[in-house]
């Protein structure tokens, strides 16, 4: 009798991958791996694989490809990513005229949505007016988010429809920030459930095609609301819709006033929310000049950004979460914003005890401006830093956005090496749609940090993008993020040009690059191109497969 065909999104019970390279601590020279259901059953040599192979298995010839633990994006926004993927892509725009031309050429007859403009890269940074946007769109509402999604350009029609006139952050022009930006974005996000699901599906498919097996969804009232987070978490339901997508690690950024309040916020959802953290904003972004700074912006000395929470509010939140035994945390970018967060940690520790604060495993998102004293405090309270290496690649070089906004302060931005050296837990993400879902580019950004003193090895960066992501989310399976017998079968297969050990600089001892050190190999990232994803698998279920994998 013939065997039944596997259902869509399922895999044969046993699969043997051979004739490649497997990134595993169990055997740094492994060339083969067996997956049994949802578990890694074995890793080893090609010779051993020949003796294991039998007709009951699906055998995949890797032809030199690399099998590695799947990536975890520790900070993104699914609906926003899906919308950005399907709307005007403005990252290549270099002037107000080009932007207006893009708006005028936008297809359809509904709102004109776009994402990714960055006036610091324009020849002339002058922004278009609301009236110019109105004329270009022929009266259609226009919402164009800046690359950091902390400000946007809006047309007159949208400003009127969203009631922006009396709001903080609206000055009558096209650019909106703070409360006015939140209202403008929400006015364009009142979408049917089916459309929200479509946007999230698009984002999850993009993640799977780039080797991600899990994503941390950073929901918040000011972003998509509770319904948006509920839809995101529903992809984990195990039904046909959720079978073939990355796991969603849900966070909710709402301020808790007490232990009871923290518990009631979490209980309202009816599904696992990993913490009251993520985009609970202490401040904004450098690009929109809303990150809270100790001293003024270099290109706007009268501005110091915005503090959205007081120290007392932040302290009450961390104390409440610590008592409830859940992760708390904030979006924090500027040095004054981090000062407030760290003061709040100290107040919370005095109220509930330092051990409770440490045990809760709090996490701070971004943390781009951290001096040595701040790093020491983060380590003391065991706070995880969830950072975005691609920020440095995009804005950290000479003449880049950081230097324009911050001058000499830009040299110490995103201090990855300092954080690692102090023992601060670090995990990495994209903040998509702020930067693309391209994990190897993010690993490369760690290796090529604009400040040589803050570079880390490719291995450290890879672990920060994989195993550390699971740990940061306090995932219950301690074996997640590695390929050893008994671990979850969550991995990606990559077509690579070359494998090697890559270190940040000569400070790393030479023995670590010697084959005798038995250090697992990673793709060479100085070839000018990223590895190509051939397959992504989560818990034994295939999320993505290139036709080249089995051809």
CSV table of N, CA and C in Angstrom, one decimal, residues 71-83 185 189 196-197 199-205 207 212-236 245-254 266 269 271-280 327 329 331 363 365-366 386 388 427-434 437 469-470 472-473 475:
chain,number,residue,atom,x,y,z
A,71,UNK,N,17.3,31.7,13.1
A,71,UNK,CA,17.4,33.0,13.7
A,71,UNK,C,16.2,33.4,14.5
A,72,UNK,N,16.4,34.2,15.6
A,72,UNK,CA,15.3,34.8,16.4
A,72,UNK,C,15.4,36.3,16.2
A,73,UNK,N,14.4,36.9,15.7
A,73,UNK,CA,14.4,38.4,15.7
A,73,UNK,C,13.8,38.9,17.0
A,74,UNK,N,14.6,39.5,17.8
A,74,UNK,CA,14.2,39.9,19.2
A,74,UNK,C,13.4,41.2,19.3
A,75,UNK,N,13.1,41.8,18.2
A,75,UNK,CA,12.3,43.0,18.2
A,75,UNK,C,11.8,43.4,16.8
A,76,UNK,N,10.5,43.2,16.6
A,76,UNK,CA,9.9,43.6,15.3
A,76,UNK,C,8.4,43.9,15.5
A,77,UNK,N,7.8,44.3,14.4
A,77,UNK,CA,6.3,44.7,14.4
A,77,UNK,C,5.7,44.1,13.2
A,78,UNK,N,4.9,43.0,13.3
A,78,UNK,CA,4.5,42.2,12.2
A,78,UNK,C,3.6,43.0,11.3
A,79,UNK,N,2.5,43.7,11.8
A,79,UNK,CA,1.6,44.4,11.0
A,79,UNK,C,2.3,45.5,10.3
A,80,UNK,N,3.1,46.3,11.0
A,80,UNK,CA,3.8,47.4,10.4
A,80,UNK,C,4.8,46.9,9.3
A,81,UNK,N,5.4,45.7,9.5
A,81,UNK,CA,6.3,45.2,8.5
A,81,UNK,C,5.5,44.8,7.2
A,82,UNK,N,4.4,44.1,7.4
A,82,UNK,CA,3.6,43.8,6.3
A,82,UNK,C,3.1,45.0,5.5
A,83,UNK,N,2.7,46.0,6.2
A,83,UNK,CA,2.2,47.2,5.5
A,83,UNK,C,3.4,47.8,4.7
A,185,UNK,N,-0.9,57.7,12.7
A,185,UNK,CA,-0.7,56.3,12.3
A,185,UNK,C,-1.9,55.4,12.6
A,189,UNK,N,-4.6,52.7,10.4
A,189,UNK,CA,-4.4,51.3,10.8
A,189,UNK,C,-5.8,50.7,11.3
A,196,UNK,N,-5.5,42.8,8.5
A,196,UNK,CA,-4.4,42.8,9.5
A,196,UNK,C,-3.7,41.4,9.4
A,197,UNK,N,-4.5,40.4,9.3
A,197,UNK,CA,-3.9,39.0,9.2
A,197,UNK,C,-3.1,38.9,7.9
A,199,UNK,N,-1.4,41.3,6.4
A,199,UNK,CA,-0.2,42.0,6.6
A,199,UNK,C,0.8,41.2,7.5
A,200,UNK,N,0.2,40.6,8.5
A,200,UNK,CA,1.1,39.7,9.4
A,200,UNK,C,1.6,38.5,8.7
A,201,UNK,N,0.7,37.9,7.9
A,201,UNK,CA,1.2,36.7,7.1
A,201,UNK,C,2.3,37.1,6.2
A,202,UNK,N,2.2,38.2,5.5
A,202,UNK,CA,3.2,38.7,4.6
A,202,UNK,C,4.6,38.9,5.4
A,203,UNK,N,4.5,39.4,6.6
A,203,UNK,CA,5.7,39.6,7.4
A,203,UNK,C,6.3,38.3,7.8
A,204,UNK,N,5.5,37.4,8.3
A,204,UNK,CA,5.9,36.1,8.7
A,204,UNK,C,6.6,35.3,7.6
A,205,UNK,N,6.0,35.4,6.4
A,205,UNK,CA,6.6,34.7,5.2
A,205,UNK,C,7.9,35.3,4.9
A,207,UNK,N,10.0,36.7,7.0
A,207,UNK,CA,10.9,36.2,8.1
A,207,UNK,C,11.3,34.8,7.8
A,212,UNK,N,14.4,32.9,9.8
A,212,UNK,CA,13.9,33.1,11.1
A,212,UNK,C,12.9,32.1,11.6
A,213,UNK,N,13.1,31.5,12.7
A,213,UNK,CA,12.2,30.5,13.3
A,213,UNK,C,11.3,31.1,14.4
A,214,UNK,N,11.7,32.3,14.9
A,214,UNK,CA,10.9,33.0,15.9
A,214,UNK,C,11.1,34.5,15.8
A,215,UNK,N,10.0,35.2,16.2
A,215,UNK,CA,10.1,36.7,16.2
A,215,UNK,C,9.4,37.2,17.5
A,216,UNK,N,10.0,38.2,18.0
A,216,UNK,CA,9.4,38.8,19.2
A,216,UNK,C,8.6,40.0,18.8
A,217,UNK,N,7.3,39.9,18.9
A,217,UNK,CA,6.3,40.9,18.4
A,217,UNK,C,6.1,41.9,19.6
A,218,UNK,N,6.5,43.2,19.3
A,218,UNK,CA,6.4,44.2,20.3
A,218,UNK,C,5.1,45.0,20.2
A,219,UNK,N,4.1,44.5,20.8
A,219,UNK,CA,2.8,45.2,20.7
A,219,UNK,C,2.7,46.3,21.8
A,220,UNK,N,1.9,47.2,21.5
A,220,UNK,CA,1.7,48.3,22.5
A,220,UNK,C,0.4,49.1,22.1
A,221,UNK,N,-0.3,49.7,23.1
A,221,UNK,CA,-1.5,50.4,22.8
A,221,UNK,C,-1.3,51.5,21.7
A,222,UNK,N,-0.2,52.1,21.7
A,222,UNK,CA,0.0,53.2,20.7
A,222,UNK,C,0.4,52.7,19.4
A,223,UNK,N,0.7,51.4,19.2
A,223,UNK,CA,1.1,50.9,17.9
A,223,UNK,C,-0.1,50.3,17.2
A,224,UNK,N,-0.4,49.1,17.6
A,224,UNK,CA,-1.5,48.4,16.9
A,224,UNK,C,-2.7,48.0,17.8
A,225,UNK,N,-2.5,48.2,19.1
A,225,UNK,CA,-3.6,47.9,20.1
A,225,UNK,C,-3.6,46.4,20.4
A,226,UNK,N,-4.5,46.0,21.4
A,226,UNK,CA,-4.6,44.7,21.9
A,226,UNK,C,-5.0,43.7,20.8
A,227,UNK,N,-5.9,44.1,19.9
A,227,UNK,CA,-6.4,43.2,18.9
A,227,UNK,C,-5.3,42.8,17.9
A,228,UNK,N,-4.4,43.7,17.6
A,228,UNK,CA,-3.3,43.4,16.7
A,228,UNK,C,-2.4,42.4,17.4
A,229,UNK,N,-2.1,42.5,18.7
A,229,UNK,CA,-1.3,41.5,19.4
A,229,UNK,C,-2.0,40.2,19.4
A,230,UNK,N,-3.3,40.2,19.7
A,230,UNK,CA,-4.1,38.9,19.7
A,230,UNK,C,-4.0,38.2,18.4
A,231,UNK,N,-4.1,38.9,17.3
A,231,UNK,CA,-4.0,38.3,16.0
A,231,UNK,C,-2.6,37.7,15.8
A,232,UNK,N,-1.6,38.4,16.2
A,232,UNK,CA,-0.2,38.0,16.1
A,232,UNK,C,0.1,36.7,16.9
A,233,UNK,N,-0.4,36.7,18.1
A,233,UNK,CA,-0.2,35.5,18.9
A,233,UNK,C,-1.0,34.3,18.4
A,234,UNK,N,-2.1,34.5,17.7
A,234,UNK,CA,-2.9,33.4,17.2
A,234,UNK,C,-2.2,32.6,16.2
A,235,UNK,N,-1.1,33.1,15.6
A,235,UNK,CA,-0.4,32.3,14.6
A,235,UNK,C,0.3,31.1,15.3
A,236,UNK,N,0.4,31.1,16.7
A,236,UNK,CA,1.0,30.0,17.4
A,236,UNK,C,0.0,28.9,17.7
A,245,UNK,N,4.7,28.9,10.1
A,245,UNK,CA,5.2,30.2,10.3
A,245,UNK,C,6.1,30.2,11.5
A,246,UNK,N,7.0,31.2,11.6
A,246,UNK,CA,7.9,31.3,12.8
A,246,UNK,C,7.0,31.5,14.0
A,247,UNK,N,7.6,31.1,15.1
A,247,UNK,CA,6.9,31.3,16.4
A,247,UNK,C,6.9,32.7,16.8
A,248,UNK,N,5.7,33.2,17.3
A,248,UNK,CA,5.6,34.6,17.7
A,248,UNK,C,5.7,34.7,19.2
A,249,UNK,N,6.7,35.4,19.7
A,249,UNK,CA,6.9,35.7,21.1
A,249,UNK,C,6.3,37.0,21.4
A,250,UNK,N,5.2,37.0,22.1
A,250,UNK,CA,4.4,38.2,22.2
A,250,UNK,C,4.8,39.1,23.5
A,251,UNK,N,5.0,40.4,23.3
A,251,UNK,CA,5.2,41.3,24.3
A,251,UNK,C,4.2,42.4,24.2
A,252,UNK,N,3.9,43.1,25.4
A,252,UNK,CA,2.9,44.1,25.4
A,252,UNK,C,3.5,45.3,26.2
A,253,UNK,N,3.6,46.4,25.6
A,253,UNK,CA,4.2,47.6,26.2
A,253,UNK,C,3.2,48.5,26.9
A,254,UNK,N,2.6,48.1,28.0
A,254,UNK,CA,1.7,49.0,28.7
A,254,UNK,C,2.2,49.1,30.2
A,266,UNK,N,-2.0,41.3,31.9
A,266,UNK,CA,-1.7,40.1,31.2
A,266,UNK,C,-2.9,39.1,31.1
A,269,UNK,N,-5.6,39.1,28.0
A,269,UNK,CA,-5.3,38.6,26.7
A,269,UNK,C,-5.8,37.1,26.5
A,271,UNK,N,-3.9,34.6,26.4
A,271,UNK,CA,-2.8,33.8,25.8
A,271,UNK,C,-1.5,34.2,26.4
A,272,UNK,N,-0.4,33.5,26.1
A,272,UNK,CA,0.9,33.8,26.7
A,272,UNK,C,1.5,35.1,26.2
A,273,UNK,N,1.6,36.1,27.1
A,273,UNK,CA,2.3,37.3,26.8
A,273,UNK,C,3.6,37.2,27.7
A,274,UNK,N,4.7,37.4,27.0
A,274,UNK,CA,6.0,37.1,27.7
A,274,UNK,C,6.4,38.2,28.7
A,275,UNK,N,5.8,39.3,28.6
A,275,UNK,CA,6.2,40.4,29.5
A,275,UNK,C,5.6,41.7,29.1
A,276,UNK,N,5.6,42.6,30.1
A,276,UNK,CA,5.1,44.0,29.8
A,276,UNK,C,6.4,44.8,29.5
A,277,UNK,N,6.8,44.7,28.3
A,277,UNK,CA,8.1,45.3,27.9
A,277,UNK,C,8.0,45.6,26.5
A,278,UNK,N,9.2,45.8,25.8
A,278,UNK,CA,9.1,46.2,24.4
A,278,UNK,C,9.0,47.6,24.2
A,279,UNK,N,8.0,48.0,23.4
A,279,UNK,CA,7.8,49.4,23.1
A,279,UNK,C,6.9,50.2,24.0
A,280,UNK,N,7.2,50.0,25.3
A,280,UNK,CA,6.7,51.0,26.3
A,280,UNK,C,7.8,52.1,26.4
A,327,UNK,N,8.6,39.7,33.0
A,327,UNK,CA,9.6,40.7,32.4
A,327,UNK,C,8.9,42.1,32.3
A,329,UNK,N,10.1,46.3,31.1
A,329,UNK,CA,11.1,46.9,30.3
A,329,UNK,C,10.6,48.0,29.5
A,331,UNK,N,11.4,50.8,25.8
A,331,UNK,CA,12.1,51.3,24.6
A,331,UNK,C,12.9,52.5,25.2
A,363,UNK,N,14.1,43.6,30.4
A,363,UNK,CA,14.8,43.8,29.2
A,363,UNK,C,14.6,45.3,28.7
A,365,UNK,N,15.0,47.8,25.4
A,365,UNK,CA,15.1,47.7,23.9
A,365,UNK,C,16.0,48.9,23.5
A,366,UNK,N,16.9,48.6,22.5
A,366,UNK,CA,17.8,49.6,21.8
A,366,UNK,C,19.0,50.0,22.6
A,386,UNK,N,18.2,44.4,24.3
A,386,UNK,CA,17.8,43.9,23.0
A,386,UNK,C,18.1,45.0,21.9
A,388,UNK,N,19.8,46.4,18.0
A,388,UNK,CA,19.7,46.3,16.5
A,388,UNK,C,21.0,46.7,15.8
A,427,UNK,N,20.8,40.4,23.1
A,427,UNK,CA,20.1,39.7,22.0
A,427,UNK,C,19.9,40.7,20.9
A,428,UNK,N,19.7,40.2,19.7
A,428,UNK,CA,19.6,41.1,18.6
A,428,UNK,C,18.4,41.0,17.7
A,429,UNK,N,17.9,42.1,17.1
A,429,UNK,CA,16.8,42.0,16.2
A,429,UNK,C,16.9,43.1,15.2
A,430,UNK,N,15.8,43.3,14.4
A,430,UNK,CA,15.8,44.2,13.3
A,430,UNK,C,15.0,45.5,13.6
A,431,UNK,N,14.0,45.4,14.5
A,431,UNK,CA,13.0,46.5,14.7
A,431,UNK,C,12.3,46.7,13.3
A,432,UNK,N,12.2,45.6,12.6
A,432,UNK,CA,11.4,45.7,11.3
A,432,UNK,C,10.1,46.3,11.5
A,433,UNK,N,9.7,47.3,10.7
A,433,UNK,CA,10.2,47.7,9.4
A,433,UNK,C,11.3,48.7,9.4
A,434,UNK,N,11.9,49.0,10.5
A,434,UNK,CA,12.9,50.1,10.6
A,434,UNK,C,14.2,49.6,9.8
A,437,UNK,N,14.6,42.4,7.4
A,437,UNK,CA,14.8,41.1,8.0
A,437,UNK,C,15.9,40.4,7.2
A,469,UNK,N,18.3,35.0,21.8
A,469,UNK,CA,16.9,35.4,21.6
A,469,UNK,C,16.0,34.6,22.3
A,470,UNK,N,16.2,33.3,22.4
A,470,UNK,CA,15.3,32.4,23.2
A,470,UNK,C,15.5,32.7,24.6
A,472,UNK,N,16.5,35.5,26.1
A,472,UNK,CA,16.0,36.8,26.4
A,472,UNK,C,14.4,36.7,26.6
A,473,UNK,N,13.8,35.9,25.9
A,473,UNK,CA,12.3,35.7,26.0
A,473,UNK,C,12.0,34.7,27.1
A,475,UNK,N,12.4,31.6,27.3
A,475,UNK,CA,11.8,30.4,26.7
A,475,UNK,C,12.0,29.2,27.6
